[in-house]
Amino acid sequence: MAFVALLYAHHRGAHADGEPIAALSVTGISSVRRQIRQSVRAGAERVIVVVEKMTPGIAGALERARQDHKALQVVHGAQTVHEMIKDDDVVLTIDEGLVADARAIEAVAKASGAGAAIAVWADEHAAPIDGERIAENRIFAGIARFPGQLVRTVSRDIGDWDLQSTLLRSALGEGSVIEINAAEIATYDPARRREVALCWVRVVDKESAKKATDIAILDAQKGVLDWPARFIHPPVENLLTRLVLPTPLTPNMISVGVFLIGLVAMACFATGWLWTGLVLALIAGPLDGVDGKLARARVEFSKWGDLEHVADKIVEYGWFLALAHYFSTTGHPGAWALAAIIILFALAEAVQGEFFRRFTGQQIDDAGKFERQFRLVAGRRNTFFWSLIPFAFAGAWHAGLVMIAAYSAVTFFVMQMRFFKRIGEYGEQHSEKIAANFAKTAYAFLPEREASSS
């Protein structure tokens, strides 16, 4: 048994170039390539694309898509699909040109049971796209999962009928179809740490493709950020992301570029070019957000992406060591101790936060209302160096380093208190033994613990 994605590239849209709508560019790549990436992330082991006529546009799009998924298979005409599918396969389908939310694709792909599953809009007035009506007030949302045997039977006998629609009608005729109401899929995304409405756009022309791209860029924004990343960086990040989308630049290339800028800033700090180093550090802030937005908008993730966070820490800690080196050569006492305080407290807080994430599955910055609000002003790379600006204008660079050291220490101890509070709550909620231990060892003079609110 294999999990197979069956995609389509054979319907002409309203555009006049004669290309299938699957070749239209969304977030800098063809919509079919985007669907291929989403399908693979949802677990597809094989991807089959049905093509009626191999036009130059769709040929180029599929050739580029093979860079992402070398096992991509292309079939000419729906009648040959049955040769590529086995009876016990599970087949995921996405309507041609549909830019759908990854959460909806995953919900359909992982629906319980081995039978057919489809995404629907139970309220036709709430449906963001036109879709096939399957019952009163229920609209097919364009994502489905079918048993391989059904796909083989339908494709073998398809004739001149449309495979997408016929598969849907055949599954409904057999009954026992799991319907997933798209309106009930959770809109809170832990990875982006905020509510994000489901993206659902049917791309049929350049105007709708632009709309889908705009939505993807806005949806790529993360929540629960420090104040520079929340209020200053987004317009710059969005503009740069939009400029980079149609280029060959990858998120990893952007990450390497930001790392190199960080190294130059480090050299500037170490050699006394303090203003140049500070400007480069501030520029690195919004640039550092572009790689993540580009990856989320293009659905272009790699196993090396996590190394970006390691590179960020190397650069950040390197800046403080470089400043300590410069101040130690200009007669300022305690510069190395200040750098050690900043780095050790920042590192301890990062390790603490990573343990919390591994233990609970949630980031501590997003654990509750207090943590989300404190993140705005907590000591981080952005807040450290933006707070350094008034000291720089006053020529009090060393005093600014003292301020950052105090800022780092305060942030650590505040978050350490929140860590113990949240880890205790998590333990009580998920273990009766831990809850009993807390109750048994409670101090009588302290008020009883109340249930926390997020």
PDB file of C-alpha atoms in Angstrom, residues 71-272:
ATOM      1  CA  ALA A  71       9.693  10.293  -8.441  1.00  0.00           C
ATOM      2  CA  LEU A  72       7.098  12.539 -10.106  1.00  0.00           C
ATOM      3  CA  GLN A  73       5.105  10.621 -12.727  1.00  0.00           C
ATOM      4  CA  VAL A  74       3.259  12.261 -15.620  1.00  0.00           C
ATOM      5  CA  VAL A  75       0.436  10.485 -17.473  1.00  0.00           C
ATOM      6  CA  HIS A  76      -1.213  11.635 -20.685  1.00  0.00           C
ATOM      7  CA  GLY A  77      -4.957  11.309 -20.291  1.00  0.00           C
ATOM      8  CA  ALA A  78      -7.034  10.055 -17.402  1.00  0.00           C
ATOM      9  CA  GLN A  79      -7.553   6.648 -19.012  1.00  0.00           C
ATOM     10  CA  THR A  80      -3.970   5.600 -18.173  1.00  0.00           C
ATOM     11  CA  VAL A  81      -4.191   6.488 -14.483  1.00  0.00           C
ATOM     12  CA  HIS A  82      -5.386   2.998 -13.545  1.00  0.00           C
ATOM     13  CA  GLU A  83      -2.046   1.569 -14.697  1.00  0.00           C
ATOM     14  CA  MET A  84      -0.223   3.675 -12.087  1.00  0.00           C
ATOM     15  CA  ILE A  85      -2.430   2.871  -9.078  1.00  0.00           C
ATOM     16  CA  LYS A  86      -2.779  -0.310  -7.031  1.00  0.00           C
ATOM     17  CA  ASP A  87      -6.035  -1.440  -5.423  1.00  0.00           C
ATOM     18  CA  ASP A  88      -4.729  -0.982  -1.887  1.00  0.00           C
ATOM     19  CA  ASP A  89      -3.244   2.477  -2.508  1.00  0.00           C
ATOM     20  CA  VAL A  90      -4.669   5.590  -0.844  1.00  0.00           C
ATOM     21  CA  VAL A  91      -5.035   8.441  -3.321  1.00  0.00           C
ATOM     22  CA  LEU A  92      -5.080  12.145  -2.422  1.00  0.00           C
ATOM     23  CA  THR A  93      -6.512  14.520  -5.028  1.00  0.00           C
ATOM     24  CA  ILE A  94      -6.540  18.320  -5.171  1.00  0.00           C
ATOM     25  CA  ASP A  95      -8.550  20.245  -7.742  1.00  0.00           C
ATOM     26  CA  GLU A  96      -6.474  21.829 -10.485  1.00  0.00           C
ATOM     27  CA  GLY A  97      -5.505  25.412  -9.687  1.00  0.00           C
ATOM     28  CA  LEU A  98      -6.679  25.167  -6.081  1.00  0.00           C
ATOM     29  CA  VAL A  99      -4.430  26.969  -3.620  1.00  0.00           C
ATOM     30  CA  ALA A 100      -5.579  25.261  -0.460  1.00  0.00           C
ATOM     31  CA  ASP A 101      -4.397  25.444   3.110  1.00  0.00           C
ATOM     32  CA  ALA A 102      -1.901  22.769   4.148  1.00  0.00           C
ATOM     33  CA  ARG A 103      -3.927  22.107   7.304  1.00  0.00           C
ATOM     34  CA  ALA A 104      -6.957  21.145   5.215  1.00  0.00           C
ATOM     35  CA  ILE A 105      -4.884  18.888   2.962  1.00  0.00           C
ATOM     36  CA  GLU A 106      -3.417  17.169   6.024  1.00  0.00           C
ATOM     37  CA  ALA A 107      -6.867  16.801   7.616  1.00  0.00           C
ATOM     38  CA  VAL A 108      -8.182  14.966   4.548  1.00  0.00           C
ATOM     39  CA  ALA A 109      -5.023  12.897   4.099  1.00  0.00           C
ATOM     40  CA  LYS A 110      -5.068  11.731   7.731  1.00  0.00           C
ATOM     41  CA  ALA A 111      -8.832  11.277   8.122  1.00  0.00           C
ATOM     42  CA  SER A 112      -9.686   8.123  10.058  1.00  0.00           C
ATOM     43  CA  GLY A 113     -10.723   5.017   8.178  1.00  0.00           C
ATOM     44  CA  ALA A 114      -9.590   3.581   4.864  1.00  0.00           C
ATOM     45  CA  GLY A 115     -12.504   4.837   2.774  1.00  0.00           C
ATOM     46  CA  ALA A 116     -13.078   8.048   0.884  1.00  0.00           C
ATOM     47  CA  ALA A 117     -12.744  11.395   2.674  1.00  0.00           C
ATOM     48  CA  ILE A 118     -13.579  14.821   1.301  1.00  0.00           C
ATOM     49  CA  ALA A 119     -13.335  18.413   2.489  1.00  0.00           C
ATOM     50  CA  VAL A 120     -16.620  20.311   2.318  1.00  0.00           C
ATOM     51  CA  TRP A 121     -18.086  23.671   3.155  1.00  0.00           C
ATOM     52  CA  ALA A 122     -21.243  22.867   5.096  1.00  0.00           C
ATOM     53  CA  ASP A 123     -22.529  26.409   4.624  1.00  0.00           C
ATOM     54  CA  GLU A 124     -22.524  27.491   0.991  1.00  0.00           C
ATOM     55  CA  HIS A 125     -22.484  31.142   2.064  1.00  0.00           C
ATOM     56  CA  ALA A 126     -19.234  30.569   3.991  1.00  0.00           C
ATOM     57  CA  ALA A 127     -17.471  28.873   1.067  1.00  0.00           C
ATOM     58  CA  PRO A 128     -14.618  31.095  -0.179  1.00  0.00           C
ATOM     59  CA  ILE A 129     -14.579  29.388  -3.601  1.00  0.00           C
ATOM     60  CA  ASP A 130     -17.093  28.116  -6.114  1.00  0.00           C
ATOM     61  CA  GLY A 131     -17.315  24.366  -5.848  1.00  0.00           C
ATOM     62  CA  GLU A 132     -19.399  21.423  -6.877  1.00  0.00           C
ATOM     63  CA  ARG A 133     -22.599  21.115  -4.853  1.00  0.00           C
ATOM     64  CA  ILE A 134     -22.856  17.634  -3.383  1.00  0.00           C
ATOM     65  CA  ALA A 135     -25.952  18.162  -1.243  1.00  0.00           C
ATOM     66  CA  GLU A 136     -28.143  20.951   0.014  1.00  0.00           C
ATOM     67  CA  ASN A 137     -25.906  23.647   1.525  1.00  0.00           C
ATOM     68  CA  ARG A 138     -22.785  21.470   1.124  1.00  0.00           C
ATOM     69  CA  ILE A 139     -20.070  22.433  -1.330  1.00  0.00           C
ATOM     70  CA  PHE A 140     -17.112  20.228  -2.249  1.00  0.00           C
ATOM     71  CA  ALA A 141     -13.970  22.087  -1.155  1.00  0.00           C
ATOM     72  CA  GLY A 142     -11.658  20.578  -3.775  1.00  0.00           C
ATOM     73  CA  ILE A 143      -9.614  18.150  -1.637  1.00  0.00           C
ATOM     74  CA  ALA A 144     -10.389  14.439  -1.447  1.00  0.00           C
ATOM     75  CA  ARG A 145      -8.916  11.066  -0.575  1.00  0.00           C
ATOM     76  CA  PHE A 146     -10.060   7.943  -2.426  1.00  0.00           C
ATOM     77  CA  PRO A 147      -9.340   4.215  -2.167  1.00  0.00           C
ATOM     78  CA  GLY A 148      -7.013   3.035  -4.926  1.00  0.00           C
ATOM     79  CA  GLN A 149      -9.521   0.466  -6.153  1.00  0.00           C
ATOM     80  CA  LEU A 150     -12.112   3.185  -6.803  1.00  0.00           C
ATOM     81  CA  VAL A 151      -9.567   5.328  -8.676  1.00  0.00           C
ATOM     82  CA  ARG A 152      -8.534   2.362 -10.832  1.00  0.00           C
ATOM     83  CA  THR A 153     -12.120   1.463 -11.706  1.00  0.00           C
ATOM     84  CA  VAL A 154     -13.199   5.014 -12.520  1.00  0.00           C
ATOM     85  CA  SER A 155     -10.098   5.931 -14.544  1.00  0.00           C
ATOM     86  CA  ARG A 156     -10.257   2.705 -16.555  1.00  0.00           C
ATOM     87  CA  ASP A 157     -13.845   3.373 -17.635  1.00  0.00           C
ATOM     88  CA  ILE A 158     -13.706   7.170 -17.697  1.00  0.00           C
ATOM     89  CA  GLY A 159     -14.192   7.712 -21.424  1.00  0.00           C
ATOM     90  CA  ASP A 160     -14.737  11.422 -22.100  1.00  0.00           C
ATOM     91  CA  TRP A 161     -15.894  12.221 -18.568  1.00  0.00           C
ATOM     92  CA  ASP A 162     -13.927  14.500 -16.252  1.00  0.00           C
ATOM     93  CA  LEU A 163     -11.889  12.398 -13.825  1.00  0.00           C
ATOM     94  CA  GLN A 164     -12.009  14.874 -10.919  1.00  0.00           C
ATOM     95  CA  SER A 165     -15.803  15.164 -10.909  1.00  0.00           C
ATOM     96  CA  THR A 166     -16.430  11.500 -11.713  1.00  0.00           C
ATOM     97  CA  LEU A 167     -14.263  10.283  -8.838  1.00  0.00           C
ATOM     98  CA  LEU A 168     -16.195  12.500  -6.445  1.00  0.00           C
ATOM     99  CA  ARG A 169     -19.608  11.386  -7.708  1.00  0.00           C
ATOM    100  CA  SER A 170     -18.591   7.715  -7.686  1.00  0.00           C
ATOM    101  CA  ALA A 171     -17.390   7.932  -4.084  1.00  0.00           C
ATOM    102  CA  LEU A 172     -20.589   9.669  -2.996  1.00  0.00           C
ATOM    103  CA  GLY A 173     -22.644   7.049  -4.824  1.00  0.00           C
ATOM    104  CA  GLU A 174     -20.929   4.258  -2.920  1.00  0.00           C
ATOM    105  CA  GLY A 175     -21.664   5.956   0.419  1.00  0.00           C
ATOM    106  CA  SER A 176     -19.519   5.877   3.579  1.00  0.00           C
ATOM    107  CA  VAL A 177     -17.705   9.067   2.639  1.00  0.00           C
ATOM    108  CA  ILE A 178     -16.087  10.929   5.533  1.00  0.00           C
ATOM    109  CA  GLU A 179     -16.904  14.614   5.256  1.00  0.00           C
ATOM    110  CA  ILE A 180     -14.512  17.096   6.845  1.00  0.00           C
ATOM    111  CA  ASN A 181     -16.093  20.488   7.395  1.00  0.00           C
ATOM    112  CA  ALA A 182     -13.443  23.000   6.407  1.00  0.00           C
ATOM    113  CA  ALA A 183     -15.035  25.597   8.679  1.00  0.00           C
ATOM    114  CA  GLU A 184     -14.281  23.383  11.698  1.00  0.00           C
ATOM    115  CA  ILE A 185     -10.550  22.969  11.033  1.00  0.00           C
ATOM    116  CA  ALA A 186      -8.609  24.758  13.785  1.00  0.00           C
ATOM    117  CA  THR A 187      -7.333  28.128  12.624  1.00  0.00           C
ATOM    118  CA  TYR A 188      -4.749  28.489  15.388  1.00  0.00           C
ATOM    119  CA  ASP A 189      -1.364  27.463  14.014  1.00  0.00           C
ATOM    120  CA  PRO A 190       1.231  26.623  16.710  1.00  0.00           C
ATOM    121  CA  ALA A 191       4.074  26.918  14.192  1.00  0.00           C
ATOM    122  CA  ARG A 192       3.075  30.512  13.393  1.00  0.00           C
ATOM    123  CA  ARG A 193       1.869  31.138  16.968  1.00  0.00           C
ATOM    124  CA  ARG A 194      -1.319  32.894  15.909  1.00  0.00           C
ATOM    125  CA  GLU A 195      -4.767  32.499  14.389  1.00  0.00           C
ATOM    126  CA  VAL A 196      -4.467  32.129  10.617  1.00  0.00           C
ATOM    127  CA  ALA A 197      -7.616  31.808   8.504  1.00  0.00           C
ATOM    128  CA  LEU A 198      -7.525  28.920   6.060  1.00  0.00           C
ATOM    129  CA  CYS A 199      -6.218  29.897   2.629  1.00  0.00           C
ATOM    130  CA  TRP A 200      -8.590  28.832  -0.139  1.00  0.00           C
ATOM    131  CA  VAL A 201      -8.280  30.378  -3.604  1.00  0.00           C
ATOM    132  CA  ARG A 202      -9.116  28.845  -6.958  1.00  0.00           C
ATOM    133  CA  VAL A 203      -6.494  30.156  -9.390  1.00  0.00           C
ATOM    134  CA  VAL A 204      -7.844  30.504 -12.930  1.00  0.00           C
ATOM    135  CA  ASP A 205      -6.100  33.649 -14.196  1.00  0.00           C
ATOM    136  CA  LYS A 206      -3.338  36.089 -13.299  1.00  0.00           C
ATOM    137  CA  GLU A 207      -5.625  38.153 -11.085  1.00  0.00           C
ATOM    138  CA  SER A 208      -6.619  35.197  -8.901  1.00  0.00           C
ATOM    139  CA  ALA A 209      -2.972  34.035  -8.871  1.00  0.00           C
ATOM    140  CA  LYS A 210      -1.922  37.444  -7.535  1.00  0.00           C
ATOM    141  CA  LYS A 211      -4.657  37.243  -4.883  1.00  0.00           C
ATOM    142  CA  ALA A 212      -3.395  33.819  -3.772  1.00  0.00           C
ATOM    143  CA  THR A 213       0.176  35.136  -3.608  1.00  0.00           C
ATOM    144  CA  ASP A 214      -0.873  38.140  -1.509  1.00  0.00           C
ATOM    145  CA  ILE A 215      -2.690  35.866   0.932  1.00  0.00           C
ATOM    146  CA  ALA A 216       0.274  33.482   1.161  1.00  0.00           C
ATOM    147  CA  ILE A 217       2.651  36.327   2.027  1.00  0.00           C
ATOM    148  CA  LEU A 218       0.333  37.685   4.728  1.00  0.00           C
ATOM    149  CA  ASP A 219      -0.265  34.183   6.106  1.00  0.00           C
ATOM    150  CA  ALA A 220       3.487  33.610   6.363  1.00  0.00           C
ATOM    151  CA  GLN A 221       3.719  36.184   9.151  1.00  0.00           C
ATOM    152  CA  LYS A 222       4.504  34.741  12.569  1.00  0.00           C
ATOM    153  CA  GLY A 223       2.885  35.918  15.778  1.00  0.00           C
ATOM    154  CA  VAL A 224       4.195  36.328  19.358  1.00  0.00           C
ATOM    155  CA  LEU A 225       7.234  38.415  18.471  1.00  0.00           C
ATOM    156  CA  ASP A 226       9.341  41.124  20.069  1.00  0.00           C
ATOM    157  CA  TRP A 227       8.267  44.672  19.285  1.00  0.00           C
ATOM    158  CA  PRO A 228      10.741  45.355  16.426  1.00  0.00           C
ATOM    159  CA  ALA A 229       9.766  42.102  14.672  1.00  0.00           C
ATOM    160  CA  ARG A 230       6.097  42.833  15.193  1.00  0.00           C
ATOM    161  CA  PHE A 231       5.860  46.522  14.317  1.00  0.00           C
ATOM    162  CA  ILE A 232       8.944  47.446  12.257  1.00  0.00           C
ATOM    163  CA  HIS A 233      10.064  44.385  10.303  1.00  0.00           C
ATOM    164  CA  PRO A 234       6.870  43.071   8.591  1.00  0.00           C
ATOM    165  CA  PRO A 235       6.519  45.747   5.855  1.00  0.00           C
ATOM    166  CA  VAL A 236      10.185  45.343   4.911  1.00  0.00           C
ATOM    167  CA  GLU A 237       9.994  41.538   5.065  1.00  0.00           C
ATOM    168  CA  ASN A 238       6.836  41.438   2.937  1.00  0.00           C
ATOM    169  CA  LEU A 239       8.302  43.720   0.292  1.00  0.00           C
ATOM    170  CA  LEU A 240      11.530  41.737   0.072  1.00  0.00           C
ATOM    171  CA  THR A 241       9.659  38.413   0.054  1.00  0.00           C
ATOM    172  CA  ARG A 242       7.480  39.609  -2.812  1.00  0.00           C
ATOM    173  CA  LEU A 243      10.595  40.655  -4.769  1.00  0.00           C
ATOM    174  CA  VAL A 244      12.382  37.356  -4.115  1.00  0.00           C
ATOM    175  CA  LEU A 245       9.441  35.002  -4.854  1.00  0.00           C
ATOM    176  CA  PRO A 246       9.862  34.926  -8.667  1.00  0.00           C
ATOM    177  CA  THR A 247      13.650  34.564  -8.465  1.00  0.00           C
ATOM    178  CA  PRO A 248      15.758  31.375  -8.135  1.00  0.00           C
ATOM    179  CA  LEU A 249      16.825  32.418  -4.618  1.00  0.00           C
ATOM    180  CA  THR A 250      15.960  29.809  -2.004  1.00  0.00           C
ATOM    181  CA  PRO A 251      15.321  30.299   1.733  1.00  0.00           C
ATOM    182  CA  ASN A 252      18.668  28.638   2.473  1.00  0.00           C
ATOM    183  CA  MET A 253      20.454  31.129   0.228  1.00  0.00           C
ATOM    184  CA  ILE A 254      18.813  33.991   2.124  1.00  0.00           C
ATOM    185  CA  SER A 255      19.871  32.400   5.418  1.00  0.00           C
ATOM    186  CA  VAL A 256      23.491  32.160   4.256  1.00  0.00           C
ATOM    187  CA  GLY A 257      23.401  35.795   3.128  1.00  0.00           C
ATOM    188  CA  VAL A 258      22.084  36.956   6.510  1.00  0.00           C
ATOM    189  CA  PHE A 259      24.756  34.885   8.253  1.00  0.00           C
ATOM    190  CA  LEU A 260      27.476  36.565   6.178  1.00  0.00           C
ATOM    191  CA  ILE A 261      26.067  40.016   7.000  1.00  0.00           C
ATOM    192  CA  GLY A 262      26.194  38.982  10.642  1.00  0.00           C
ATOM    193  CA  LEU A 263      29.847  38.015  10.326  1.00  0.00           C
ATOM    194  CA  VAL A 264      30.668  41.395   8.746  1.00  0.00           C
ATOM    195  CA  ALA A 265      28.841  43.130  11.609  1.00  0.00           C
ATOM    196  CA  MET A 266      30.902  41.040  14.028  1.00  0.00           C
ATOM    197  CA  ALA A 267      34.128  42.199  12.389  1.00  0.00           C
ATOM    198  CA  CYS A 268      32.955  45.812  12.550  1.00  0.00           C
ATOM    199  CA  PHE A 269      32.189  45.560  16.272  1.00  0.00           C
ATOM    200  CA  ALA A 270      35.549  43.945  16.969  1.00  0.00           C
ATOM    201  CA  THR A 271      37.501  46.650  15.109  1.00  0.00           C
ATOM    202  CA  GLY A 272      35.638  49.659  16.506  1.00  0.00           C
TER     203      GLY A 272
END
